[in-house]
Amino acid sequence: MEYRVIKNNDVFLMTDRHGDAVGGDSPNGLYMRDTRFLSRLELKLNGKRPVLLSSAADDNYVAAFRLTNEHMEENGELRLWRESVEIVRERFIYNDVLYENVSMTNFSTRTVAFELEVRLDADFADMFLVRGFQPSERLGRITARETDRRHWRAEYVGCDGIRKETVVAWDAEADEANENGEVRFAVTLAPAEAKRIRFTVAPSIDGAKPAVAEPDKALAELRKSYEQWRNGKTKVASDNPVLDSLFERGVRDLQALLSDFGYGPFPVAGLPWYAVPFGRDSLIAALQMLPLDPATAKGTLRMMAAWQGEETNPWKDEQPGKILHELRSGELSKSGQVPFAPYYGSIDSTPLFVLLAAEYAHWTGDLETVKELMPNIERALEWIDSYGDRDGDGFVEYYQESSKGIANQGWKDSADSVVHEDGSFAAAPIALVEVQGYVYQAKSRLAPIAERLGLPELARRLAEEAERLKQSFDRAFWMEDERFYAIALDADKRQVRSVTSNPGHLLMSGILSEERAKAVADRLIAPDMFSGYGIRTMSRLSTGYNPMSYHDGSVWPHDNSLILLGLSRLGFVSAAAALAGALIRAAEKFEYHRLPELFCGYDDSLGYPVSYPVACSPQAWAAGTSVVLIQAMLGLEADAPAGRLTLRPWLPEGVNRLTAADIPVGRGHLSVELTRTREDSQVEVRILANTSGCRIETAEPARAKED
């Protein structure tokens, strides 16, 4: 990463690798609720930027930067010998306050004197402005900048009438400080002497100021909260250190990306651009997290239900029963200059909401929560069958109504992602292939849950609707010459005949026949789709392919994770093992073994995955891929209401032993050990503990399907 980012709950700080936010056109800064409360946080020594020695933010909530001085002479006289002073910047965020310690140590043999300068500013820019959006109306204004020797303060009143404030404080009296945020300390250090200055940055909205704690106590409480959360979650150990590191990194990233908006733990989409509630991204991340923390699925479902659409509002692409796409709380959203407070332009959030509710019930057996949410689920089902299928052809389609909304409303939401063979872009309404799979999975998996909740008529209707969709789906989307499915149907019901990764999501849904599922699996790992580091979003042979693009040939880990779930569930072991091995090899090349939002689709013959320049990292559903890898290898499927767990284990090349302990499932936990036998490469299963309340059925993967 070319940036360093830390986050806690609803506040995050992004800086460069030196630890600076330098203002100007840089997107770096301290953000809360879609607003940049600190646009400049810059440290200099005698007017010069220190030399970077190292920087790290691998804990997500703590960052450390080690720096030193360059050689400094003035008018032929020595001011400071090179590498005399070590500067260490350590920072963390706790209860909406940023804490930063600046420690200075003299490693020379003489007393040194220098000026430490800190430059501060707050522009209170909306995230949309930071990303280049041009406002249609006047914005708010800075109403105050004040300073003394221990504080600097800025205040802003937005065009939405909301007052925002940033207060920066430090524990040593400055020698100089002015309203422009220029703070100077004269520092003298004897040999081996060290000094420390502590800073705090407290953002606030409409006077709701966070409490600033004693820094050491705040850090101790922060570490304790992270350790307590992690101690109660799934543990993984294998004989492959990259897999272990990938899993642990993913779990830590998911933990950092959790926020609580009043309904329980909820994964925001990713840093830095999407640290807000999303529909599709958050629902998929919660689905991925079921084998790690089912409480996140519960919190996500409740949050989505609370913001479910209530009216027909074209400006927000909202209809009754629809699940939101994105919830922003910055000045532009609050003042109505953009339709994101919230915005509903997503075709898949609503079926994914129902799908997650059904899968949560199967995984946990918690029917009470589903019963509580049933009014919202039924409204979502009504939306799927009415607004989602406006022309009554049985398929769910999207159409942008908002003038400032999103044109392509599936997960591949870039303007060029749905392209015909002749290079023209598909016209809306557009029916995406994977969305039909989500609808099928939602209805077919919810039907038995509805039956258990005493809703037999709903259960029967859902099962019948799912079967009708299954019967009509193949006729509309199957491309016989490609032996694959089209990405979509356009406004004229013509197939959009690009070969893409989207049909891979169908494998987990149950909508495909065995023959068609095998054809999809085979094509996904053919050379035109499989890069060696993962499955590309578009075939190299399709019009529009571009390995450097966002959606037309890149590799998205979350996309691969949903495909992997399906491959494992259906017993396509060779394909699943190849894909799992590819993702592990890709992770090995990234910093901290962290899978980013996406990377370029170049072939692995290069020897490394090529980074996508503006990929978010960490990203929730990319981090969730690490959890899916373990679930897929275990072949773990749950039907907790029926008291049954199924294991169909396999291991990819390079992994011969895998232990997954304390997996939350059913009414308790499951711990399992997999070992590859040397004789025939079969995988042996040992149940270490089972308090789930479910019996375990162990079966070999259906290898015959691959013959």
mmCIF file of N, CA and C in Angstrom, residues 327-435:
data_model
loop_
_atom_site.group_PDB
_atom_site.id
_atom_site.type_symbol
_atom_site.label_atom_id
_atom_site.label_comp_id
_atom_site.label_asym_id
_atom_site.label_seq_id
_atom_site.Cartn_x
_atom_site.Cartn_y
_atom_site.Cartn_z
ATOM 1 N N LEU A 327 -25.233 4.273 2.273
ATOM 2 C CA LEU A 327 -25.719 5.289 3.208
ATOM 3 C C LEU A 327 -24.583 6.247 3.531
ATOM 4 N N ARG A 328 -24.699 7.480 3.051
ATOM 5 C CA ARG A 328 -23.711 8.519 3.308
ATOM 6 C C ARG A 328 -24.294 9.569 4.249
ATOM 7 N N SER A 329 -23.416 10.196 5.020
ATOM 8 C CA SER A 329 -23.892 11.172 6.005
ATOM 9 C C SER A 329 -23.136 12.487 5.935
ATOM 10 N N GLY A 330 -22.456 12.757 4.814
ATOM 11 C CA GLY A 330 -21.729 14.004 4.657
ATOM 12 C C GLY A 330 -22.625 15.154 4.238
ATOM 13 N N GLU A 331 -21.999 16.308 4.070
ATOM 14 C CA GLU A 331 -22.726 17.539 3.770
ATOM 15 C C GLU A 331 -23.506 17.452 2.466
ATOM 16 N N LEU A 332 -22.925 16.866 1.431
ATOM 17 C CA LEU A 332 -23.613 16.809 0.141
ATOM 18 C C LEU A 332 -24.843 15.917 0.198
ATOM 19 N N SER A 333 -24.746 14.826 0.954
ATOM 20 C CA SER A 333 -25.909 13.946 1.109
ATOM 21 C C SER A 333 -26.980 14.602 1.965
ATOM 22 N N LYS A 334 -26.552 15.195 3.068
ATOM 23 C CA LYS A 334 -27.512 15.816 3.980
ATOM 24 C C LYS A 334 -28.221 17.009 3.332
ATOM 25 N N SER A 335 -27.539 17.714 2.437
ATOM 26 C CA SER A 335 -28.150 18.875 1.784
ATOM 27 C C SER A 335 -28.894 18.497 0.507
ATOM 28 N N GLY A 336 -28.881 17.225 0.139
ATOM 29 C CA GLY A 336 -29.629 16.763 -1.026
ATOM 30 C C GLY A 336 -28.954 16.997 -2.353
ATOM 31 N N GLN A 337 -27.656 17.313 -2.359
ATOM 32 C CA GLN A 337 -26.950 17.508 -3.628
ATOM 33 C C GLN A 337 -26.592 16.181 -4.284
ATOM 34 N N VAL A 338 -26.520 15.124 -3.510
ATOM 35 C CA VAL A 338 -26.377 13.767 -4.027
ATOM 36 C C VAL A 338 -27.413 12.895 -3.316
ATOM 37 N N PRO A 339 -27.913 11.848 -3.967
ATOM 38 C CA PRO A 339 -29.046 11.090 -3.405
ATOM 39 C C PRO A 339 -28.618 9.924 -2.516
ATOM 40 N N PHE A 340 -27.655 10.138 -1.626
ATOM 41 C CA PHE A 340 -27.048 9.007 -0.927
ATOM 42 C C PHE A 340 -27.342 8.989 0.571
ATOM 43 N N ALA A 341 -28.486 9.515 0.994
ATOM 44 C CA ALA A 341 -28.751 9.550 2.431
ATOM 45 C C ALA A 341 -30.083 8.896 2.818
ATOM 46 N N PRO A 342 -30.320 7.614 2.469
ATOM 47 C CA PRO A 342 -29.459 6.710 1.700
ATOM 48 C C PRO A 342 -29.871 6.667 0.233
ATOM 49 N N TYR A 343 -29.073 5.894 -0.541
ATOM 50 C CA TYR A 343 -29.343 5.640 -1.953
ATOM 51 C C TYR A 343 -29.656 4.155 -2.124
ATOM 52 N N TYR A 344 -30.613 3.838 -3.003
ATOM 53 C CA TYR A 344 -31.122 2.469 -3.130
ATOM 54 C C TYR A 344 -30.810 1.814 -4.480
ATOM 55 N N GLY A 345 -29.898 2.415 -5.267
ATOM 56 C CA GLY A 345 -29.654 1.909 -6.615
ATOM 57 C C GLY A 345 -28.808 0.658 -6.657
ATOM 58 N N SER A 346 -29.346 -0.431 -6.172
ATOM 59 C CA SER A 346 -28.680 -1.739 -6.216
ATOM 60 C C SER A 346 -29.721 -2.790 -6.541
ATOM 61 N N ILE A 347 -29.446 -3.611 -7.546
ATOM 62 C CA ILE A 347 -30.401 -4.650 -7.921
ATOM 63 C C ILE A 347 -30.249 -5.894 -7.070
ATOM 64 N N ASP A 348 -29.082 -6.064 -6.435
ATOM 65 C CA ASP A 348 -28.833 -7.319 -5.719
ATOM 66 C C ASP A 348 -28.917 -7.213 -4.205
ATOM 67 N N SER A 349 -28.949 -6.001 -3.644
ATOM 68 C CA SER A 349 -29.016 -5.882 -2.186
ATOM 69 C C SER A 349 -30.265 -6.548 -1.622
ATOM 70 N N THR A 350 -31.379 -6.386 -2.309
ATOM 71 C CA THR A 350 -32.639 -6.919 -1.766
ATOM 72 C C THR A 350 -32.673 -8.447 -1.773
ATOM 73 N N PRO A 351 -32.360 -9.128 -2.886
ATOM 74 C CA PRO A 351 -32.298 -10.599 -2.786
ATOM 75 C C PRO A 351 -31.192 -11.082 -1.852
ATOM 76 N N LEU A 352 -30.076 -10.346 -1.762
ATOM 77 C CA LEU A 352 -29.011 -10.750 -0.837
ATOM 78 C C LEU A 352 -29.449 -10.615 0.620
ATOM 79 N N PHE A 353 -30.310 -9.670 0.905
ATOM 80 C CA PHE A 353 -30.866 -9.528 2.256
ATOM 81 C C PHE A 353 -31.661 -10.776 2.631
ATOM 82 N N VAL A 354 -32.518 -11.211 1.730
ATOM 83 C CA VAL A 354 -33.314 -12.418 1.999
ATOM 84 C C VAL A 354 -32.407 -13.641 2.056
ATOM 85 N N LEU A 355 -31.448 -13.708 1.140
ATOM 86 C CA LEU A 355 -30.500 -14.828 1.103
ATOM 87 C C LEU A 355 -29.724 -14.928 2.421
ATOM 88 N N LEU A 356 -29.226 -13.784 2.916
ATOM 89 C CA LEU A 356 -28.456 -13.804 4.165
ATOM 90 C C LEU A 356 -29.333 -14.232 5.333
ATOM 91 N N ALA A 357 -30.572 -13.766 5.370
ATOM 92 C CA ALA A 357 -31.473 -14.166 6.450
ATOM 93 C C ALA A 357 -31.671 -15.682 6.447
ATOM 94 N N ALA A 358 -31.858 -16.266 5.258
ATOM 95 C CA ALA A 358 -32.053 -17.709 5.166
ATOM 96 C C ALA A 358 -30.794 -18.460 5.572
ATOM 97 N N GLU A 359 -29.636 -18.024 5.047
ATOM 98 C CA GLU A 359 -28.381 -18.717 5.374
ATOM 99 C C GLU A 359 -28.030 -18.556 6.849
ATOM 100 N N TYR A 360 -28.325 -17.404 7.426
ATOM 101 C CA TYR A 360 -28.099 -17.199 8.864
ATOM 102 C C TYR A 360 -28.925 -18.195 9.675
ATOM 103 N N ALA A 361 -30.178 -18.392 9.282
ATOM 104 C CA ALA A 361 -31.038 -19.336 9.999
ATOM 105 C C ALA A 361 -30.515 -20.761 9.871
ATOM 106 N N HIS A 362 -30.083 -21.152 8.679
ATOM 107 C CA HIS A 362 -29.541 -22.498 8.491
ATOM 108 C C HIS A 362 -28.246 -22.682 9.292
ATOM 109 N N TRP A 363 -27.436 -21.628 9.373
ATOM 110 C CA TRP A 363 -26.141 -21.752 10.049
ATOM 111 C C TRP A 363 -26.291 -21.795 11.562
ATOM 112 N N THR A 364 -27.168 -20.972 12.095
ATOM 113 C CA THR A 364 -27.256 -20.816 13.553
ATOM 114 C C THR A 364 -28.439 -21.531 14.189
ATOM 115 N N GLY A 365 -29.498 -21.747 13.413
ATOM 116 C CA GLY A 365 -30.728 -22.253 14.014
ATOM 117 C C GLY A 365 -31.507 -21.176 14.747
ATOM 118 N N ASP A 366 -31.100 -19.933 14.642
ATOM 119 C CA ASP A 366 -31.755 -18.819 15.332
ATOM 120 C C ASP A 366 -32.981 -18.390 14.532
ATOM 121 N N LEU A 367 -34.067 -19.081 14.758
ATOM 122 C CA LEU A 367 -35.296 -18.771 14.032
ATOM 123 C C LEU A 367 -35.998 -17.545 14.597
ATOM 124 N N GLU A 368 -35.722 -17.208 15.858
ATOM 125 C CA GLU A 368 -36.372 -16.054 16.467
ATOM 126 C C GLU A 368 -35.985 -14.763 15.757
ATOM 127 N N THR A 369 -34.716 -14.632 15.419
ATOM 128 C CA THR A 369 -34.295 -13.424 14.711
ATOM 129 C C THR A 369 -34.961 -13.337 13.346
ATOM 130 N N VAL A 370 -35.045 -14.458 12.647
ATOM 131 C CA VAL A 370 -35.708 -14.455 11.338
ATOM 132 C C VAL A 370 -37.196 -14.138 11.502
ATOM 133 N N LYS A 371 -37.806 -14.653 12.546
ATOM 134 C CA LYS A 371 -39.215 -14.333 12.815
ATOM 135 C C LYS A 371 -39.388 -12.841 13.054
ATOM 136 N N GLU A 372 -38.471 -12.258 13.820
ATOM 137 C CA GLU A 372 -38.493 -10.812 14.085
ATOM 138 C C GLU A 372 -38.387 -10.013 12.791
ATOM 139 N N LEU A 373 -37.570 -10.516 11.864
ATOM 140 C CA LEU A 373 -37.326 -9.807 10.607
ATOM 141 C C LEU A 373 -38.317 -10.171 9.509
ATOM 142 N N MET A 374 -39.229 -11.101 9.773
ATOM 143 C CA MET A 374 -40.095 -11.600 8.706
ATOM 144 C C MET A 374 -40.916 -10.512 8.024
ATOM 145 N N PRO A 375 -41.430 -9.493 8.717
ATOM 146 C CA PRO A 375 -42.127 -8.429 7.981
ATOM 147 C C PRO A 375 -41.223 -7.744 6.956
ATOM 148 N N ASN A 376 -39.966 -7.530 7.312
ATOM 149 C CA ASN A 376 -39.023 -6.916 6.371
ATOM 150 C C ASN A 376 -38.685 -7.875 5.235
ATOM 151 N N ILE A 377 -38.554 -9.158 5.566
ATOM 152 C CA ILE A 377 -38.257 -10.162 4.538
ATOM 153 C C ILE A 377 -39.410 -10.251 3.537
ATOM 154 N N GLU A 378 -40.634 -10.247 4.029
ATOM 155 C CA GLU A 378 -41.784 -10.341 3.127
ATOM 156 C C GLU A 378 -41.906 -9.098 2.254
ATOM 157 N N ARG A 379 -41.567 -7.926 2.804
ATOM 158 C CA ARG A 379 -41.579 -6.710 1.993
ATOM 159 C C ARG A 379 -40.480 -6.768 0.927
ATOM 160 N N ALA A 380 -39.342 -7.340 1.281
ATOM 161 C CA ALA A 380 -38.265 -7.504 0.299
ATOM 162 C C ALA A 380 -38.688 -8.462 -0.809
ATOM 163 N N LEU A 381 -39.372 -9.539 -0.448
ATOM 164 C CA LEU A 381 -39.863 -10.489 -1.445
ATOM 165 C C LEU A 381 -40.886 -9.837 -2.367
ATOM 166 N N GLU A 382 -41.723 -8.992 -1.797
ATOM 167 C CA GLU A 382 -42.693 -8.265 -2.619
ATOM 168 C C GLU A 382 -41.979 -7.355 -3.611
ATOM 169 N N TRP A 383 -40.901 -6.705 -3.161
ATOM 170 C CA TRP A 383 -40.146 -5.837 -4.072
ATOM 171 C C TRP A 383 -39.538 -6.661 -5.212
ATOM 172 N N ILE A 384 -38.970 -7.819 -4.884
ATOM 173 C CA ILE A 384 -38.368 -8.682 -5.905
ATOM 174 C C ILE A 384 -39.382 -9.030 -6.989
ATOM 175 N N ASP A 385 -40.594 -9.356 -6.569
ATOM 176 C CA ASP A 385 -41.602 -9.831 -7.514
ATOM 177 C C ASP A 385 -42.342 -8.703 -8.225
ATOM 178 N N SER A 386 -42.226 -7.466 -7.735
ATOM 179 C CA SER A 386 -42.954 -6.354 -8.362
ATOM 180 C C SER A 386 -41.987 -5.362 -8.996
ATOM 181 N N TYR A 387 -41.426 -4.480 -8.185
ATOM 182 C CA TYR A 387 -40.493 -3.486 -8.723
ATOM 183 C C TYR A 387 -39.255 -4.136 -9.336
ATOM 184 N N GLY A 388 -38.811 -5.247 -8.761
ATOM 185 C CA GLY A 388 -37.637 -5.921 -9.302
ATOM 186 C C GLY A 388 -37.891 -6.564 -10.648
ATOM 187 N N ASP A 389 -39.130 -6.938 -10.891
ATOM 188 C CA ASP A 389 -39.507 -7.576 -12.164
ATOM 189 C C ASP A 389 -40.640 -6.767 -12.774
ATOM 190 N N ARG A 390 -40.299 -5.602 -13.291
ATOM 191 C CA ARG A 390 -41.316 -4.651 -13.753
ATOM 192 C C ARG A 390 -42.107 -5.170 -14.943
ATOM 193 N N ASP A 391 -41.457 -5.970 -15.803
ATOM 194 C CA ASP A 391 -42.160 -6.433 -17.004
ATOM 195 C C ASP A 391 -42.778 -7.814 -16.829
ATOM 196 N N GLY A 392 -42.639 -8.402 -15.651
ATOM 197 C CA GLY A 392 -43.304 -9.658 -15.366
ATOM 198 C C GLY A 392 -42.769 -10.860 -16.098
ATOM 199 N N ASP A 393 -41.509 -10.806 -16.546
ATOM 200 C CA ASP A 393 -40.954 -11.943 -17.292
ATOM 201 C C ASP A 393 -40.298 -12.976 -16.384
ATOM 202 N N GLY A 394 -40.345 -12.747 -15.086
ATOM 203 C CA GLY A 394 -39.782 -13.702 -14.134
ATOM 204 C C GLY A 394 -38.350 -13.418 -13.742
ATOM 205 N N PHE A 395 -37.725 -12.393 -14.348
ATOM 206 C CA PHE A 395 -36.344 -12.049 -14.031
ATOM 207 C C PHE A 395 -36.277 -10.659 -13.396
ATOM 208 N N VAL A 396 -35.351 -10.508 -12.482
ATOM 209 C CA VAL A 396 -35.169 -9.230 -11.799
ATOM 210 C C VAL A 396 -34.215 -8.366 -12.617
ATOM 211 N N GLU A 397 -34.634 -7.125 -12.917
ATOM 212 C CA GLU A 397 -33.847 -6.215 -13.748
ATOM 213 C C GLU A 397 -33.637 -4.885 -13.017
ATOM 214 N N TYR A 398 -32.609 -4.153 -13.439
ATOM 215 C CA TYR A 398 -32.393 -2.821 -12.876
ATOM 216 C C TYR A 398 -32.554 -1.754 -13.946
ATOM 217 N N TYR A 399 -32.916 -0.550 -13.462
ATOM 218 C CA TYR A 399 -33.045 0.613 -14.330
ATOM 219 C C TYR A 399 -32.815 1.847 -13.481
ATOM 220 N N GLN A 400 -31.860 2.666 -13.880
ATOM 221 C CA GLN A 400 -31.548 3.876 -13.127
ATOM 222 C C GLN A 400 -32.610 4.937 -13.373
ATOM 223 N N GLU A 401 -33.153 5.469 -12.287
ATOM 224 C CA GLU A 401 -34.100 6.576 -12.382
ATOM 225 C C GLU A 401 -33.491 7.884 -11.887
ATOM 226 N N SER A 402 -32.593 7.806 -10.917
ATOM 227 C CA SER A 402 -31.988 9.006 -10.346
ATOM 228 C C SER A 402 -31.004 9.638 -11.326
ATOM 229 N N SER A 403 -31.081 10.949 -11.485
ATOM 230 C CA SER A 403 -30.176 11.651 -12.397
ATOM 231 C C SER A 403 -28.738 11.631 -11.906
ATOM 232 N N LYS A 404 -28.523 11.429 -10.626
ATOM 233 C CA LYS A 404 -27.169 11.356 -10.077
ATOM 234 C C LYS A 404 -26.914 10.006 -9.416
ATOM 235 N N GLY A 405 -27.628 9.007 -9.906
ATOM 236 C CA GLY A 405 -27.464 7.670 -9.367
ATOM 237 C C GLY A 405 -26.436 6.868 -10.135
ATOM 238 N N ILE A 406 -26.514 5.557 -10.000
ATOM 239 C CA ILE A 406 -25.572 4.635 -10.621
ATOM 240 C C ILE A 406 -26.272 3.940 -11.778
ATOM 241 N N ALA A 407 -25.606 3.899 -12.938
ATOM 242 C CA ALA A 407 -26.229 3.315 -14.127
ATOM 243 C C ALA A 407 -26.259 1.794 -14.052
ATOM 244 N N ASN A 408 -25.100 1.167 -13.824
ATOM 245 C CA ASN A 408 -25.045 -0.286 -13.683
ATOM 246 C C ASN A 408 -25.160 -0.629 -12.203
ATOM 247 N N GLN A 409 -26.192 -1.383 -11.841
ATOM 248 C CA GLN A 409 -26.552 -1.521 -10.436
ATOM 249 C C GLN A 409 -26.318 -2.916 -9.874
ATOM 250 N N GLY A 410 -25.453 -3.696 -10.546
ATOM 251 C CA GLY A 410 -24.955 -4.925 -9.953
ATOM 252 C C GLY A 410 -23.607 -4.673 -9.316
ATOM 253 N N TRP A 411 -22.928 -5.742 -8.907
ATOM 254 C CA TRP A 411 -21.659 -5.514 -8.220
ATOM 255 C C TRP A 411 -20.607 -4.973 -9.185
ATOM 256 N N LYS A 412 -20.720 -5.300 -10.465
ATOM 257 C CA LYS A 412 -19.853 -4.674 -11.468
ATOM 258 C C LYS A 412 -20.541 -3.388 -11.933
ATOM 259 N N ASP A 413 -20.344 -2.324 -11.160
ATOM 260 C CA ASP A 413 -21.134 -1.124 -11.363
ATOM 261 C C ASP A 413 -20.432 -0.045 -12.184
ATOM 262 N N SER A 414 -19.282 -0.355 -12.788
ATOM 263 C CA SER A 414 -18.649 0.624 -13.672
ATOM 264 C C SER A 414 -19.427 0.709 -14.983
ATOM 265 N N ALA A 415 -19.276 1.823 -15.687
ATOM 266 C CA ALA A 415 -20.104 2.097 -16.861
ATOM 267 C C ALA A 415 -19.855 1.128 -18.010
ATOM 268 N N ASP A 416 -18.669 0.492 -18.054
ATOM 269 C CA ASP A 416 -18.318 -0.373 -19.186
ATOM 270 C C ASP A 416 -18.379 -1.854 -18.856
ATOM 271 N N SER A 417 -19.071 -2.222 -17.787
ATOM 272 C CA SER A 417 -18.975 -3.600 -17.296
ATOM 273 C C SER A 417 -19.938 -4.577 -17.962
ATOM 274 N N VAL A 418 -20.968 -4.091 -18.631
ATOM 275 C CA VAL A 418 -21.948 -4.972 -19.285
ATOM 276 C C VAL A 418 -21.912 -4.641 -20.772
ATOM 277 N N VAL A 419 -21.110 -5.414 -21.528
ATOM 278 C CA VAL A 419 -20.776 -5.040 -22.893
ATOM 279 C C VAL A 419 -21.097 -6.178 -23.863
ATOM 280 N N HIS A 420 -21.702 -5.821 -24.980
ATOM 281 C CA HIS A 420 -22.035 -6.787 -26.027
ATOM 282 C C HIS A 420 -20.787 -7.194 -26.810
ATOM 283 N N GLU A 421 -20.945 -8.235 -27.618
ATOM 284 C CA GLU A 421 -19.840 -8.718 -28.452
ATOM 285 C C GLU A 421 -19.334 -7.656 -29.416
ATOM 286 N N ASP A 422 -20.230 -6.765 -29.869
ATOM 287 C CA ASP A 422 -19.813 -5.732 -30.820
ATOM 288 C C ASP A 422 -19.196 -4.519 -30.139
ATOM 289 N N GLY A 423 -19.039 -4.571 -28.812
ATOM 290 C CA GLY A 423 -18.424 -3.480 -28.068
ATOM 291 C C GLY A 423 -19.396 -2.454 -27.540
ATOM 292 N N SER A 424 -20.665 -2.540 -27.920
ATOM 293 C CA SER A 424 -21.661 -1.594 -27.409
ATOM 294 C C SER A 424 -22.077 -1.990 -25.995
ATOM 295 N N PHE A 425 -22.453 -0.986 -25.207
ATOM 296 C CA PHE A 425 -22.878 -1.242 -23.842
ATOM 297 C C PHE A 425 -24.360 -1.609 -23.823
ATOM 298 N N ALA A 426 -24.709 -2.546 -22.971
ATOM 299 C CA ALA A 426 -26.092 -2.998 -22.873
ATOM 300 C C ALA A 426 -26.981 -1.875 -22.351
ATOM 301 N N ALA A 427 -28.187 -1.805 -22.897
ATOM 302 C CA ALA A 427 -29.159 -0.805 -22.469
ATOM 303 C C ALA A 427 -30.068 -1.389 -21.394
ATOM 304 N N ALA A 428 -30.419 -0.581 -20.419
ATOM 305 C CA ALA A 428 -31.304 -0.988 -19.334
ATOM 306 C C ALA A 428 -32.762 -0.894 -19.785
ATOM 307 N N PRO A 429 -33.654 -1.642 -19.141
ATOM 308 C CA PRO A 429 -33.465 -2.526 -17.986
ATOM 309 C C PRO A 429 -32.588 -3.746 -18.310
ATOM 310 N N ILE A 430 -31.732 -4.091 -17.365
ATOM 311 C CA ILE A 430 -30.780 -5.180 -17.529
ATOM 312 C C ILE A 430 -31.016 -6.226 -16.445
ATOM 313 N N ALA A 431 -31.105 -7.492 -16.871
ATOM 314 C CA ALA A 431 -31.238 -8.619 -15.946
ATOM 315 C C ALA A 431 -29.883 -9.312 -15.848
ATOM 316 N N LEU A 432 -29.212 -9.182 -14.713
ATOM 317 C CA LEU A 432 -27.901 -9.796 -14.518
ATOM 318 C C LEU A 432 -28.044 -11.267 -14.163
ATOM 319 N N VAL A 433 -27.122 -12.074 -14.669
ATOM 320 C CA VAL A 433 -27.222 -13.517 -14.488
ATOM 321 C C VAL A 433 -27.111 -13.908 -13.027
ATOM 322 N N GLU A 434 -26.154 -13.343 -12.295
ATOM 323 C CA GLU A 434 -25.950 -13.776 -10.911
ATOM 324 C C GLU A 434 -27.103 -13.379 -10.008
ATOM 325 N N VAL A 435 -27.792 -12.282 -10.347
ATOM 326 C CA VAL A 435 -28.908 -11.828 -9.511
ATOM 327 C C VAL A 435 -30.037 -12.849 -9.534
#
